[in-house]
């Protein structure tokens, strides 16, 4: 018995190190699965409140730039309205039909892009109706997907996260692929699984595919920067996409809620059960 | 450890975490290079202090950064690793004399200081980026990040020791 106690005292630092290191490794591996329950996230009261406080000060320094962005977005939206005015008579709005997607504004209070798995923190939480798996876009394009929600805050898995997989397509030809990130550059993401038969060109626009419950079809993502054959399968392209959204300076974003997400999810589950 | 000392450690802990999270993590030089100044807590811990206690302190130091950064446990793992190896690095850098409480970081010779800081920063950063990237296929990326961030951290830590050295000892 004395031997055992002596052993523990002698090697206490090593044993403590192994224990704490294992716990830390466990936390790290937890972040590798998107849907696993993480123990900690920045969407808690302490960090959320501190980040909120920081943002309430720092936003003043970028007001002019942020205003310019919002005005640009307004111009873009006005142009779209003008286009539809010419094309058709405005359709009578049927208020009994629920729109498929609903939008809500939020502010980013913390933004990471230096890691390989990056997250953003938003100032909206469960109290504002935010739920996990809601899409997040900026005025210019795709940003990420809500991964964790607390009472007043939420964290967003950015497109700049190696776990991120977003359905995207070429605007011109309509070919579908998957958007991933190779961690090299915070402004460039990769579109994979596009067959070599597709005709593509530098400068082609990439938009969301609409084959997911999370994003509506046609949300802007970016333009083709360059492309090359996939190292693993010569029949497919790897396309470098330069993002429209500047992920390094984000402030105002929109949350997208699919009003039929639950119904669609239940339907898909019942199909896969059979 | 006197209560006065404990208070100083807690203050240092909180200040370093806040500076790290609100200031330094927003630098993102060239997209990914950030200095990690919170390591200063482990480096400045008294050389004859309780090393078991330091490992526990370090775990919570790293974990605080991780919670702010949504990074799981990478900072906690790297900090615990650095804290555990610190006695060996001390012996290696200063010789056996460090155990007799004669060595102070601001008064030690330049080569000793450089060896101590350099080794500790390298070990911490190497573990940090290995945990972060978590793949042996990207060893080059791990080394690149370690070296670039390490140099940045070293400059910052060395200048803070020179600037505040006399007071903090």
XYZ file of C-alpha atoms in Angstrom:
443
model
C 0.000 0.000 0.000
C 2.748 2.351 0.991
C 4.478 1.494 -2.261
C 1.422 2.547 -4.263
C 1.107 5.847 -2.404
C 4.796 6.441 -2.844
C 4.448 5.729 -6.551
C 1.629 8.263 -6.906
C 3.553 10.933 -5.026
C 6.697 10.352 -7.012
C 5.006 10.437 -10.408
C 2.218 12.879 -9.554
C 3.279 15.422 -12.176
C 3.435 12.827 -14.913
C 0.087 11.278 -13.953
C -1.560 14.694 -13.737
C -0.081 15.631 -17.102
C -1.407 12.442 -18.733
C -4.849 12.970 -17.216
C -5.241 16.627 -18.196
C -3.667 16.094 -21.612
C -6.138 13.282 -22.327
C -9.057 15.473 -21.302
C -7.820 18.251 -23.600
C -7.357 15.768 -26.470
C -10.877 14.499 -25.904
C -12.254 18.059 -26.142
C -10.261 18.575 -29.325
C -11.552 15.412 -30.998
C -15.094 16.413 -30.048
C -14.800 19.456 -32.278
C -14.029 17.235 -35.260
C -17.604 15.956 -35.439
C -20.117 18.546 -36.434
C -23.081 17.112 -34.604
C -21.430 15.910 -31.420
C -22.243 17.715 -28.194
C -19.371 19.975 -27.393
C -18.816 20.740 -23.746
C -17.766 24.303 -24.302
C -18.474 26.920 -26.908
C -18.240 30.700 -27.016
C -22.065 30.832 -26.990
C -22.156 30.956 -23.191
C -23.080 33.827 -20.912
C -19.563 34.879 -19.914
C -17.794 34.863 -23.277
C -20.924 36.025 -25.123
C -21.356 39.042 -22.868
C -17.663 39.941 -23.087
C -17.639 39.633 -26.879
C -20.822 41.687 -27.044
C -19.191 44.409 -24.980
C -16.089 44.386 -27.191
C -18.205 44.602 -30.353
C -20.234 47.507 -28.964
C -16.970 49.472 -28.940
C -15.171 48.183 -32.031
C -18.136 48.574 -34.420
C -17.748 52.350 -34.246
C -14.447 52.098 -36.069
C -15.964 50.461 -39.126
C -19.292 52.285 -39.379
C -18.426 54.022 -42.672
C -17.284 50.792 -44.317
C -20.270 48.846 -43.028
C -22.661 51.554 -44.250
C -21.128 51.378 -47.688
C -21.645 47.617 -47.778
C -25.302 47.941 -46.791
C -25.930 50.628 -49.395
C -24.315 48.450 -52.059
C -26.583 45.612 -51.052
C -29.634 47.897 -51.219
C -28.662 48.931 -54.734
C -28.310 45.283 -55.732
C -31.729 44.422 -54.304
C -33.367 47.476 -55.926
C -31.967 46.451 -59.287
C -33.479 43.009 -58.815
C -36.891 44.473 -57.986
C -36.688 46.698 -61.048
C -35.926 43.680 -63.211
C -38.920 41.738 -61.949
C -41.197 44.764 -62.403
C -40.479 44.725 -66.128
C -40.924 41.007 -66.512
C -44.230 40.323 -64.827
C -47.175 41.870 -63.128
C -46.581 41.768 -59.376
C -48.249 38.619 -58.130
C -50.929 38.970 -55.492
C -49.366 37.947 -52.218
C -51.206 35.063 -50.638
C -50.750 35.553 -46.921
C -52.150 32.144 -46.072
C -49.147 30.445 -47.664
C -46.067 30.348 -45.501
C -42.912 31.465 -47.318
C -40.402 28.633 -47.511
C -37.557 30.718 -46.115
C -37.551 33.400 -43.468
C -34.763 35.933 -42.845
C -33.540 37.550 -39.653
C -30.694 40.007 -39.036
C -27.848 39.329 -36.599
C -24.526 40.843 -35.663
C -21.222 39.003 -35.516
C -19.535 39.547 -32.150
C -16.542 37.293 -32.754
C -14.936 36.106 -35.968
C -12.168 33.518 -36.382
C -10.349 32.589 -39.555
C -6.812 31.735 -38.408
C -7.615 28.133 -37.387
C -8.446 25.150 -39.567
C -11.836 24.852 -37.854
C -13.249 28.328 -37.578
C -16.378 29.501 -35.818
C -18.205 32.820 -35.586
C -20.256 34.013 -32.621
C -23.586 35.821 -33.164
C -25.547 38.064 -30.806
C -28.807 36.168 -31.399
C -29.806 33.014 -29.545
C -32.693 30.708 -28.682
C -34.664 33.643 -27.301
C -34.711 35.181 -30.798
C -35.796 31.919 -32.375
C -32.385 30.748 -33.558
C -32.028 26.972 -33.853
C -29.127 24.793 -34.975
C -28.697 24.182 -38.723
C -29.995 27.596 -39.733
C -28.086 29.081 -42.676
C -26.054 32.275 -42.289
C -25.317 34.662 -45.187
C -23.915 38.156 -45.512
C -25.156 40.814 -47.917
C -22.702 39.441 -50.479
C -22.980 35.706 -50.028
C -22.540 32.530 -48.028
C -21.066 32.601 -44.496
C -21.890 29.365 -42.631
C -24.325 27.253 -40.619
C -25.477 27.683 -36.991
C -23.852 24.925 -34.941
C -24.711 25.704 -31.333
C -27.284 27.910 -29.633
C -27.551 29.287 -26.115
C -30.187 31.566 -24.617
C -28.781 34.821 -26.065
C -25.933 33.790 -28.370
C -25.077 31.251 -31.034
C -21.975 29.925 -32.756
C -21.725 29.477 -36.502
C -19.567 26.935 -38.296
C -17.922 29.109 -40.919
C -17.373 27.944 -44.526
C -13.722 28.279 -43.479
C -13.937 25.081 -41.425
C -12.591 21.728 -42.567
C -15.822 20.074 -41.324
C -17.951 22.290 -43.530
C -19.718 20.692 -46.544
C -22.055 22.891 -48.550
C -24.021 21.952 -51.629
C -23.133 24.356 -54.455
C -23.511 24.551 -58.223
C -22.234 26.342 -61.300
C -24.675 29.080 -62.213
C -24.124 28.642 -65.952
C -24.361 24.888 -66.425
C -26.150 23.868 -63.228
C -23.649 21.127 -62.316
C -23.666 20.288 -58.622
C -20.658 19.934 -56.361
C -19.571 20.199 -52.744
C -17.910 23.238 -51.241
C -14.991 22.489 -48.882
C -11.984 24.400 -47.514
C -8.313 23.381 -47.747
C -7.224 25.853 -44.989
C -4.739 27.672 -47.237
C -6.403 31.043 -47.779
C -9.355 32.642 -45.931
C -10.734 34.070 -49.193
C -10.539 30.919 -51.318
C -12.659 27.773 -50.896
C -12.749 24.646 -53.063
C -15.597 23.205 -55.091
C -15.146 19.456 -55.621
C -17.069 16.631 -57.341
C -17.627 18.582 -60.561
C -17.217 16.142 -63.497
C -14.509 16.842 -66.097
C -17.135 16.913 -68.844
C -18.372 20.255 -67.558
C -17.340 23.320 -69.475
C -15.956 25.800 -66.988
C -14.126 29.071 -67.263
C -12.307 31.402 -64.960
C -14.776 33.976 -63.638
C -17.856 31.719 -63.697
C -20.227 32.304 -60.785
C -20.843 29.662 -58.103
C -24.170 29.699 -56.201
C -25.818 27.491 -53.573
C -27.441 24.423 -55.043
C -30.739 24.308 -53.188
C -30.358 20.584 -52.631
C -30.204 21.136 -48.902
C -32.764 22.143 -46.337
C -30.478 24.884 -45.028
C -29.943 27.305 -47.912
C -32.359 28.414 -50.617
C -31.172 27.961 -54.193
C -29.171 30.743 -55.791
C -27.403 32.390 -52.849
C -24.158 33.835 -54.200
C -20.904 32.153 -53.138
C -18.059 33.331 -55.381
C -16.339 33.173 -58.755
C -13.946 30.593 -60.184
C -10.369 31.611 -59.572
C -8.671 28.560 -61.110
C -9.307 24.843 -61.604
C -7.325 21.608 -61.920
C -8.048 17.856 -62.126
C -8.555 16.078 -58.802
C -5.427 14.204 -57.626
C -7.476 11.207 -56.517
C -9.926 10.945 -59.384
C -8.934 12.340 -62.766
C -12.568 12.520 -63.856
C -13.373 15.349 -61.508
C -12.246 18.932 -61.099
C -11.047 20.743 -57.997
C -12.112 24.356 -58.446
C -10.703 27.250 -56.415
C -13.527 29.641 -55.688
C -12.830 33.209 -54.636
C -15.554 34.147 -52.118
C -17.759 37.223 -52.604
C -17.972 37.624 -48.841
C -14.809 38.956 -47.239
C -14.655 36.524 -44.323
C -12.014 38.626 -42.589
C -14.250 41.670 -42.087
C -17.803 40.649 -41.324
C -20.294 42.473 -39.149
C -23.913 42.218 -40.228
C -25.323 38.880 -41.370
C -28.706 37.276 -42.022
C -30.010 34.071 -40.507
C -32.090 31.932 -42.854
C -34.828 29.806 -41.388
C -36.462 27.058 -43.404
C -40.066 27.006 -42.213
C -40.486 23.434 -43.339
C -37.168 22.106 -42.069
C -38.758 19.869 -39.453
C -41.286 18.413 -41.866
C -38.616 17.735 -44.486
C -36.325 16.197 -41.897
C -39.061 13.899 -40.575
C -39.955 12.846 -44.103
C -36.330 12.041 -44.928
C -35.936 10.094 -41.700
C -39.048 8.024 -42.391
C -37.747 7.178 -45.862
C -34.342 6.096 -44.594
C -35.975 3.923 -41.925
C -37.623 1.710 -44.503
C 2.111 30.145 -1.517
C 0.935 33.287 0.191
C -2.465 34.751 -0.597
C -0.819 37.870 -1.964
C 1.062 35.761 -4.498
C -2.098 33.869 -5.438
C -3.823 37.180 -6.100
C -0.999 38.237 -8.420
C -1.292 34.948 -10.338
C -5.044 35.282 -10.720
C -4.655 38.865 -11.938
C -1.928 37.845 -14.378
C -4.092 34.931 -15.561
C -7.134 37.137 -16.265
C -5.144 39.945 -17.903
C -3.256 37.556 -20.194
C -6.436 35.739 -21.274
C -8.204 39.025 -22.055
C -5.224 40.469 -23.941
C -4.892 37.222 -25.896
C -8.545 36.900 -26.823
C -9.520 40.500 -27.493
C -6.305 41.862 -28.921
C -3.795 39.343 -30.190
C -6.194 36.796 -31.696
C -7.412 39.505 -34.044
C -4.032 40.184 -35.611
C -4.134 37.253 -38.083
C -0.996 38.312 -39.909
C -0.970 36.820 -43.395
C -4.268 35.110 -42.548
C -3.127 32.777 -39.795
C -0.130 34.065 -37.796
C -0.972 35.103 -34.242
C 1.296 35.488 -31.214
C 0.331 33.532 -28.098
C 1.394 35.728 -25.226
C -0.581 33.843 -22.550
C 2.389 31.467 -22.421
C 4.045 34.219 -20.361
C 2.062 32.940 -17.367
C 3.855 29.583 -17.514
C 7.238 31.167 -18.281
C 7.123 33.639 -15.394
C 5.892 31.158 -12.785
C 8.585 31.064 -10.039
C 11.316 28.583 -10.882
C 11.093 27.012 -7.435
C 7.255 27.118 -7.392
C 5.055 24.044 -7.073
C 5.206 22.344 -10.479
C 2.084 20.223 -9.853
C 0.081 23.352 -9.221
C 1.449 24.929 -12.389
C 0.136 22.025 -14.490
C -3.346 22.609 -13.068
C -3.118 26.385 -13.586
C -1.976 25.815 -17.171
C -4.854 23.504 -17.963
C -7.394 26.128 -16.977
C -5.424 28.874 -18.698
C -5.486 26.984 -21.999
C -9.106 25.945 -21.545
C -10.172 29.583 -21.035
C -8.613 30.498 -24.381
C -10.241 27.450 -26.004
C -13.705 28.412 -24.799
C -13.341 31.896 -26.255
C -11.978 30.542 -29.521
C -14.267 27.495 -29.926
C -11.126 25.442 -30.462
C -11.965 22.406 -28.309
C -8.915 21.714 -26.162
C -5.900 22.607 -28.285
C -4.620 25.451 -26.089
C -5.258 23.416 -22.935
C -3.262 20.476 -24.321
C -0.356 22.658 -25.447
C -0.235 24.541 -22.124
C -0.288 21.370 -20.029
C 2.442 19.936 -22.244
C 4.615 23.045 -21.799
C 3.998 23.179 -18.040
C 4.897 19.511 -17.586
C 8.161 19.858 -19.512
C 9.144 23.151 -17.874
C 11.333 21.692 -15.069
C 13.349 19.762 -17.682
C 13.716 22.851 -19.879
C 14.818 24.858 -16.837
C 17.462 22.297 -15.951
C 18.606 22.221 -19.556
C 18.791 26.029 -19.883
C 20.109 27.142 -16.507
C 21.862 24.062 -15.214
C 21.168 22.693 -11.760
C 21.441 26.053 -10.040
C 17.840 26.975 -10.833
C 16.669 24.688 -8.041
C 18.327 26.843 -5.404
C 16.258 29.894 -6.214
C 19.246 31.911 -7.392
C 18.111 32.268 -10.990
C 15.753 35.081 -11.967
C 14.667 35.425 -15.540
C 15.386 39.150 -15.772
C 18.843 38.703 -14.259
C 19.993 35.574 -16.079
C 22.500 35.744 -18.909
C 21.277 36.304 -22.461
C 22.071 32.840 -23.899
C 20.341 31.169 -20.931
C 17.306 33.353 -21.331
C 17.134 32.760 -25.089
C 17.438 28.994 -24.667
C 14.713 28.910 -22.023
C 12.233 31.112 -23.909
C 13.000 29.613 -27.307
C 12.630 25.996 -26.190
C 9.446 26.609 -24.232
C 7.808 28.578 -27.037
C 8.799 25.981 -29.625
C 7.441 23.059 -27.554
C 4.195 24.851 -26.809
C 3.583 25.978 -30.392
C 4.521 22.615 -31.868
C 1.963 20.850 -29.664
C -0.598 23.592 -30.323
C -0.455 23.280 -34.103
C -0.181 19.495 -34.038
C -3.416 19.371 -32.038
C -5.029 21.991 -34.239
C -4.209 20.483 -37.602
C -4.410 16.932 -36.215
C -2.950 15.162 -39.210
C 0.474 13.745 -39.967
C -0.025 14.477 -43.666
C 0.347 18.182 -43.010
C 3.565 18.106 -41.023
C 5.005 20.879 -43.162
C 2.072 23.145 -42.377
C 2.518 22.357 -38.664
C 6.195 23.306 -38.778
C 5.537 26.423 -40.840
C 2.864 27.646 -38.424
C 5.065 26.780 -35.429
C 8.043 28.728 -36.737
C 6.150 31.826 -37.900
C 3.860 32.117 -34.888
C 6.769 31.167 -32.629
C 8.956 34.037 -33.836
C 6.078 36.457 -33.339
C 5.395 35.122 -29.823
C 9.087 35.215 -28.960
C 9.462 38.877 -29.914
C 6.375 39.829 -27.931
C 7.295 37.800 -24.839
C 10.902 38.923 -24.869
C 9.919 42.590 -25.102
C 7.347 42.260 -22.311
C 10.011 40.690 -20.072
C 12.414 43.517 -20.879
C 9.706 46.140 -20.325
C 8.066 44.755 -17.198
C 10.863 42.493 -15.983
C 11.965 44.438 -12.947
C 8.484 44.777 -11.518
C 7.224 41.264 -12.071
C 10.109 39.513 -10.376
